Every structure is written in structure tokens, then in C-alpha cells.
CSV table of C-alpha atoms in Angstrom, one decimal:
chain,number,residue,atom,x,y,z
N,1,UNK,CA,81.4,73.1,112.8
N,2,UNK,CA,79.2,76.2,113.3
N,3,UNK,CA,80.7,79.4,114.5
N,4,UNK,CA,80.8,79.6,118.3
N,5,UNK,CA,79.1,82.6,119.7
N,6,UNK,CA,81.3,84.7,121.9
N,7,UNK,CA,80.0,86.0,125.2
N,8,UNK,CA,80.4,89.5,126.5
N,9,UNK,CA,83.9,90.3,127.4
N,10,UNK,CA,84.5,91.1,131.1
N,11,UNK,CA,86.0,94.5,131.7
N,12,UNK,CA,89.2,92.9,133.2
N,13,UNK,CA,89.7,90.6,130.2
N,14,UNK,CA,93.3,90.1,129.1
N,15,UNK,CA,93.5,90.4,125.3
N,16,UNK,CA,96.5,90.0,123.0
N,17,UNK,CA,96.7,90.9,119.3
N,18,UNK,CA,99.1,89.1,117.0
N,19,UNK,CA,100.0,90.9,113.8
N,20,UNK,CA,102.9,90.2,111.5
N,21,UNK,CA,104.1,93.7,110.6
N,22,UNK,CA,102.7,96.7,112.5
N,23,UNK,CA,103.3,99.3,109.8
N,24,UNK,CA,100.9,101.7,108.1
N,25,UNK,CA,97.9,100.1,106.2
N,26,UNK,CA,94.3,99.2,106.4
N,27,UNK,CA,94.9,95.9,108.4
N,28,UNK,CA,97.1,97.8,110.9
N,29,UNK,CA,94.5,100.5,111.3
N,30,UNK,CA,91.9,97.9,112.1
N,31,UNK,CA,94.2,96.3,114.7
N,32,UNK,CA,95.0,99.6,116.3
N,33,UNK,CA,91.4,100.8,116.4
N,34,UNK,CA,90.2,97.4,117.9
N,35,UNK,CA,92.9,97.4,120.5
N,36,UNK,CA,92.2,101.0,121.6
N,37,UNK,CA,88.5,100.3,121.7
N,38,UNK,CA,89.0,97.2,123.9
N,39,UNK,CA,91.4,99.1,126.1
N,40,UNK,CA,88.9,101.9,126.6
N,41,UNK,CA,86.4,99.3,127.7
N,42,UNK,CA,88.7,98.3,130.5
N,43,UNK,CA,90.4,95.3,128.9
N,44,UNK,CA,94.1,94.7,129.5
N,45,UNK,CA,95.4,94.8,125.9
N,46,UNK,CA,98.9,94.0,124.5
N,47,UNK,CA,99.8,94.1,120.8
N,48,UNK,CA,102.5,91.7,119.7
N,49,UNK,CA,104.2,91.9,116.3
N,50,UNK,CA,107.3,90.6,114.5
N,51,UNK,CA,108.2,94.0,113.1
N,52,UNK,CA,107.5,97.6,114.3
N,53,UNK,CA,109.2,100.8,113.2
N,54,UNK,CA,108.4,103.8,115.5
N,55,UNK,CA,109.0,106.2,112.7
N,56,UNK,CA,106.7,104.3,110.3
N,57,UNK,CA,103.6,103.4,112.2
N,58,UNK,CA,100.3,104.7,113.6
N,59,UNK,CA,101.0,107.0,116.5
N,60,UNK,CA,99.0,105.0,119.0
N,61,UNK,CA,101.6,102.2,118.6
N,62,UNK,CA,104.5,104.6,119.3
N,63,UNK,CA,103.2,107.2,121.8
N,64,UNK,CA,102.4,104.8,124.6
N,65,UNK,CA,98.7,104.6,124.0
N,66,UNK,CA,99.1,100.8,123.3
N,67,UNK,CA,101.6,98.4,124.8
N,68,UNK,CA,103.4,97.1,121.7
N,69,UNK,CA,106.0,94.3,122.0
N,70,UNK,CA,108.2,92.9,119.3
N,71,UNK,CA,109.4,89.3,119.1
N,72,UNK,CA,111.1,87.6,116.2
N,73,UNK,CA,112.4,90.5,114.2
N,74,UNK,CA,115.8,88.9,114.1
N,75,UNK,CA,114.4,86.1,111.9
N,76,UNK,CA,114.7,86.8,108.2
N,77,UNK,CA,111.7,88.0,106.2
N,78,UNK,CA,112.8,86.4,103.0
N,79,UNK,CA,115.7,84.6,101.3
N,80,UNK,CA,117.0,86.5,98.3
N,81,UNK,CA,113.6,88.2,97.9
N,82,UNK,CA,111.9,84.8,97.9
N,83,UNK,CA,109.9,82.6,100.4
N,84,UNK,CA,108.2,85.6,102.0
N,85,UNK,CA,105.1,83.6,103.0
N,86,UNK,CA,107.2,80.8,104.6
N,87,UNK,CA,109.2,83.2,106.7
N,88,UNK,CA,106.1,85.1,107.7
N,89,UNK,CA,104.6,81.9,109.0
N,90,UNK,CA,107.9,81.0,110.9
N,91,UNK,CA,108.1,84.5,112.4
N,92,UNK,CA,104.5,84.3,113.7
N,93,UNK,CA,105.0,80.8,115.0
N,94,UNK,CA,108.0,82.0,117.0
N,95,UNK,CA,106.0,85.0,118.2
N,96,UNK,CA,103.2,82.8,119.4
N,97,UNK,CA,105.7,80.5,121.2
N,98,UNK,CA,107.3,83.3,123.1
N,99,UNK,CA,104.0,84.9,124.1
N,100,UNK,CA,102.1,81.8,125.3
N,101,UNK,CA,105.1,80.4,127.2
N,102,UNK,CA,105.5,83.6,129.2
N,103,UNK,CA,102.0,85.1,129.4
N,104,UNK,CA,98.3,84.1,129.9
N,105,UNK,CA,95.5,85.7,128.0
N,106,UNK,CA,91.7,85.2,127.9
N,107,UNK,CA,91.5,86.0,124.2
N,108,UNK,CA,94.2,86.1,121.5
N,109,UNK,CA,93.2,87.9,118.2
N,110,UNK,CA,95.3,86.8,115.3
N,111,UNK,CA,95.4,89.0,112.3
N,112,UNK,CA,96.3,87.9,108.7
N,113,UNK,CA,98.5,84.9,109.5
N,114,UNK,CA,96.8,81.8,111.0
N,115,UNK,CA,99.9,79.6,111.1
N,116,UNK,CA,100.4,80.4,114.8
N,117,UNK,CA,97.0,79.2,115.9
N,118,UNK,CA,98.0,75.6,116.6
N,119,UNK,CA,100.7,76.8,119.0
N,120,UNK,CA,98.2,78.9,120.9
N,121,UNK,CA,95.7,76.0,121.1
N,122,UNK,CA,98.3,73.5,122.1
N,123,UNK,CA,100.1,75.6,124.8
N,124,UNK,CA,97.4,77.8,126.2
N,125,UNK,CA,93.7,77.9,127.2
N,126,UNK,CA,93.2,81.2,125.3
N,127,UNK,CA,90.2,81.6,123.0
N,128,UNK,CA,91.4,82.5,119.5
N,129,UNK,CA,89.7,84.9,117.1
N,130,UNK,CA,91.1,85.0,113.6
N,131,UNK,CA,90.5,88.0,111.4
N,132,UNK,CA,90.8,87.2,107.7
N,133,UNK,CA,91.3,90.2,105.3
N,134,UNK,CA,91.6,87.9,102.3
N,135,UNK,CA,92.8,84.3,101.8
N,136,UNK,CA,96.6,84.5,101.4
N,137,UNK,CA,96.6,81.7,98.8
N,138,UNK,CA,94.8,84.0,96.4
N,139,UNK,CA,97.4,86.7,96.6
N,140,UNK,CA,100.1,85.0,94.7
N,141,UNK,CA,100.5,83.4,91.3
N,142,UNK,CA,101.6,79.9,90.5
N,143,UNK,CA,103.3,80.2,87.1
N,144,UNK,CA,105.8,77.4,87.6
N,145,UNK,CA,105.8,73.9,88.9
N,146,UNK,CA,108.3,74.8,91.6
N,147,UNK,CA,106.0,77.6,92.8
N,148,UNK,CA,103.1,75.3,92.9
N,149,UNK,CA,105.1,72.7,94.9
N,150,UNK,CA,106.2,75.5,97.3
N,151,UNK,CA,102.7,76.8,97.8
N,152,UNK,CA,100.9,73.5,98.2
N,153,UNK,CA,101.8,72.8,101.9
N,154,UNK,CA,101.4,76.5,102.7
N,155,UNK,CA,97.9,76.6,101.3
N,156,UNK,CA,97.0,73.4,103.2
N,157,UNK,CA,98.4,74.9,106.4
N,158,UNK,CA,96.5,78.2,105.9
N,159,UNK,CA,93.2,76.5,105.5
N,160,UNK,CA,93.8,73.9,108.3
N,161,UNK,CA,95.0,76.5,110.9
N,162,UNK,CA,92.3,79.0,110.0
N,163,UNK,CA,89.7,76.3,110.9
N,164,UNK,CA,91.3,75.9,114.3
N,165,UNK,CA,90.2,79.3,115.5
N,166,UNK,CA,87.3,79.5,117.9
N,167,UNK,CA,85.8,82.4,116.0
N,168,UNK,CA,86.6,83.6,112.4
N,169,UNK,CA,85.8,87.1,111.2
N,170,UNK,CA,86.2,88.7,107.8
N,171,UNK,CA,86.1,92.3,106.6
N,172,UNK,CA,83.1,92.2,104.3
N,173,UNK,CA,80.4,90.0,102.8
N,174,UNK,CA,82.5,89.8,99.6
N,175,UNK,CA,85.4,88.3,101.6
N,176,UNK,CA,83.0,86.0,103.3
N,177,UNK,CA,81.9,84.6,99.9
N,178,UNK,CA,85.5,84.3,98.8
N,179,UNK,CA,86.3,82.5,102.1
N,180,UNK,CA,83.6,79.9,101.5
N,181,UNK,CA,84.7,79.4,97.8
N,182,UNK,CA,88.4,79.1,98.7
N,183,UNK,CA,88.5,77.1,101.9
N,184,UNK,CA,86.4,74.1,100.7
N,185,UNK,CA,87.2,72.1,103.8
N,186,UNK,CA,85.7,74.7,106.1
N,187,UNK,CA,82.2,74.8,104.6
N,188,UNK,CA,80.7,74.4,108.0
N,189,UNK,CA,82.4,77.5,109.3
N,190,UNK,CA,80.5,80.7,108.6
N,191,UNK,CA,82.7,83.8,109.3
N,192,UNK,CA,81.1,86.8,111.0
N,193,UNK,CA,81.5,90.1,109.1
N,194,UNK,CA,83.3,92.8,111.0
N,195,UNK,CA,83.7,95.9,108.9
N,196,UNK,CA,86.9,98.0,109.5
N,197,UNK,CA,86.1,100.9,111.6
N,198,UNK,CA,86.4,104.6,110.6
N,199,UNK,CA,88.9,106.7,112.5
N,200,UNK,CA,86.4,109.6,113.1
N,201,UNK,CA,89.0,111.8,114.8
N,202,UNK,CA,90.6,112.3,111.4
N,203,UNK,CA,87.4,113.9,110.1
N,204,UNK,CA,87.0,116.4,112.9
N,205,UNK,CA,89.3,118.9,111.3
N,206,UNK,CA,87.9,121.5,109.0
N,207,UNK,CA,88.9,121.3,105.3
N,208,UNK,CA,89.7,124.3,103.2
N,209,UNK,CA,87.6,123.6,100.2
N,210,UNK,CA,89.1,126.5,98.3
N,211,UNK,CA,92.2,124.4,97.7
N,212,UNK,CA,90.2,121.5,96.2
N,213,UNK,CA,90.4,122.7,92.6
N,214,UNK,CA,94.1,123.3,92.8
N,215,UNK,CA,94.6,119.9,94.4
N,216,UNK,CA,92.6,117.9,91.9
N,217,UNK,CA,93.5,120.3,89.0
N,218,UNK,CA,90.3,119.7,87.1
N,219,UNK,CA,86.8,121.0,86.6
N,220,UNK,CA,85.8,117.9,84.8
N,221,UNK,CA,82.2,116.6,85.3
N,222,UNK,CA,83.3,113.0,85.6
N,223,UNK,CA,86.0,112.4,88.2
N,224,UNK,CA,87.2,108.8,88.9
N,225,UNK,CA,89.0,108.3,92.2
N,226,UNK,CA,91.4,105.6,93.2
N,227,UNK,CA,92.6,105.6,96.9
N,228,UNK,CA,95.3,103.0,97.8
N,229,UNK,CA,98.7,102.7,99.2
N,230,UNK,CA,101.4,103.2,96.5
N,231,UNK,CA,102.4,99.6,96.6
N,232,UNK,CA,102.8,97.0,93.8
N,233,UNK,CA,100.3,94.5,95.3
N,234,UNK,CA,97.6,97.1,95.1
N,235,UNK,CA,97.7,96.9,91.3
N,236,UNK,CA,97.3,100.6,90.7
N,237,UNK,CA,98.0,100.0,87.0
N,238,UNK,CA,94.5,98.5,86.7
N,239,UNK,CA,93.0,102.0,87.2
N,240,UNK,CA,95.2,103.5,84.5
N,241,UNK,CA,94.4,100.6,82.1
N,242,UNK,CA,90.7,101.0,82.7
N,243,UNK,CA,90.8,104.7,82.2
N,244,UNK,CA,92.7,104.1,78.9
N,245,UNK,CA,90.0,101.7,77.8
N,246,UNK,CA,87.4,104.3,78.6
N,247,UNK,CA,89.2,106.8,76.4
N,248,UNK,CA,89.4,104.4,73.5
N,249,UNK,CA,85.7,103.5,73.8
N,250,UNK,CA,84.6,107.1,73.9
N,251,UNK,CA,86.8,108.2,71.0
N,252,UNK,CA,85.6,105.2,69.0
N,253,UNK,CA,82.0,106.2,69.6
N,254,UNK,CA,82.8,109.9,68.7
N,255,UNK,CA,82.2,111.1,72.3
N,256,UNK,CA,85.4,113.2,72.5
N,257,UNK,CA,83.6,116.0,74.3
N,258,UNK,CA,82.5,113.5,77.0
N,259,UNK,CA,86.1,112.2,77.3
N,260,UNK,CA,87.4,115.7,77.7
N,261,UNK,CA,85.2,115.9,80.9
N,262,UNK,CA,86.7,112.8,82.4
N,263,UNK,CA,89.5,112.9,85.0
N,264,UNK,CA,91.3,110.2,87.0
N,265,UNK,CA,92.6,111.1,90.5
N,266,UNK,CA,95.0,108.6,92.2
N,267,UNK,CA,95.6,109.3,95.8
N,268,UNK,CA,97.5,107.4,98.4
């Protein structure tokens, strides 16, 4: 089924965002920016989440700029540090049940977790937009038979529920290609690409460039930069391993002087 083209939103459109954990990250920044933009256009926007900490979030979600409501945080997030995906699905399904049984929205934008879409489609007339950052089934390993058995129904559910959205969007052409390769039963769906926005207000402040040398602590000609959250799933070790391989290659080819002008900066 080809992607349905959405019409122009009326200024009084009621929009809800569903997000599993409204903390600090790229996905959360996208949700916040999209919600604020729609609100500035006159839409009635509410952001729903299963978890929100006022002291660990983007300020728009804590200072009253956005209406943020939390449902389902009493549900466990894991069982002995296992079954994270299963509980994330259950928390979002519960969130969707509470919202659609007590509110009416023209559009519901689901971010990251698609398991709640059947609830929305069954119990409401809202149009559903699903934003896919990356297929969840590719973010985990299956090194044991038990893990493969656990993931099989979740993977099937992810693909099936994603296909139920009226509109599917991804964050890049790269992700669009991965989407097509991964969700083989959704070959007729062609996600639209919506790149994450830039928070331009953060660039309005002047930067004291005199501190740059002290901050980076190098005058090397070749500076490699890695910007990520300091989090295990970001695989920061890969940058260190790649930099080590570069050193070995340059030393092996007697390019020690070139290596001495290389520098790796890891920021987060």
C-alpha cells in the first residue's frame, strides 16, 4: 500500500505525541521541536510519555511550554535487567489505552514504539503517523536460542504494527533503505524522510574561540570528532578501535610524523 499523502493541518488541529521515555536524546529533541512547531502554528498539542523526569529533560517539557502527561510509569521497565523491549511495548500499549479512552485527537504521532498503533486504530478515529529512527529488531543481538525465541514475536509485532500507521516517516535516506531491507512485508510502503531539525536558538550565543585550543588540547592538523551520548548502545569503543587501527597502519607504513598530527576528540 502506497503512502497516503497528508493534507494541510488545520490551525485548530488536536495533535498528540506518544514517546516511551521523554529524557534527553536525539529522538526526544525531535519530538520536542516538532511539538513546539505545531503548537506555534496553532495546533492543540499534548505530549504523552511513560516516563518523564523534570530534572533530566529538555526545558520545554518542564517549564510549561508543552503540556506533558505521564501514564504507565508504575509499570516495570524490565525484569532483573531483562525483557526491556517487552515491557516498553506493554507500557506504550497501556499509555495508548488511557489516552484514546479519555481523549480525542485528529492526529497521533507515535515515536520509536509502534506496538500501540493497533490500540489507536481500534479505539479511535485518529490518523496515525509513525516516526522510525531505526528498526528496533536491529538494535539487539540474538546469541542464544532463548533470545531468538523471545525476539521472534516482538519482531513480528514491530513490523506488523508499523505497517498499520497511516503515514510512516524516517530520519534519513539511509534509514529508509534499512527500513525497506528489514521490513520485507512492507515493501509497498515507502517512508517519507523527515530529517531531525536543528535547534537554532542554541547557536545564537557567541562562542569564545580563544578557549578552543585549551578545550581540545591539540594543535594537530588532523582532528577526528565523535559526538554522541555517553551510553553503551552508542558503541563509543568503535571510535577508539578505529583510531588505534589508524595508528597501527601509519606506524607500519613509517608515517609516524603523520600520526603525531592526528587527534581524536570524543564529546557528549
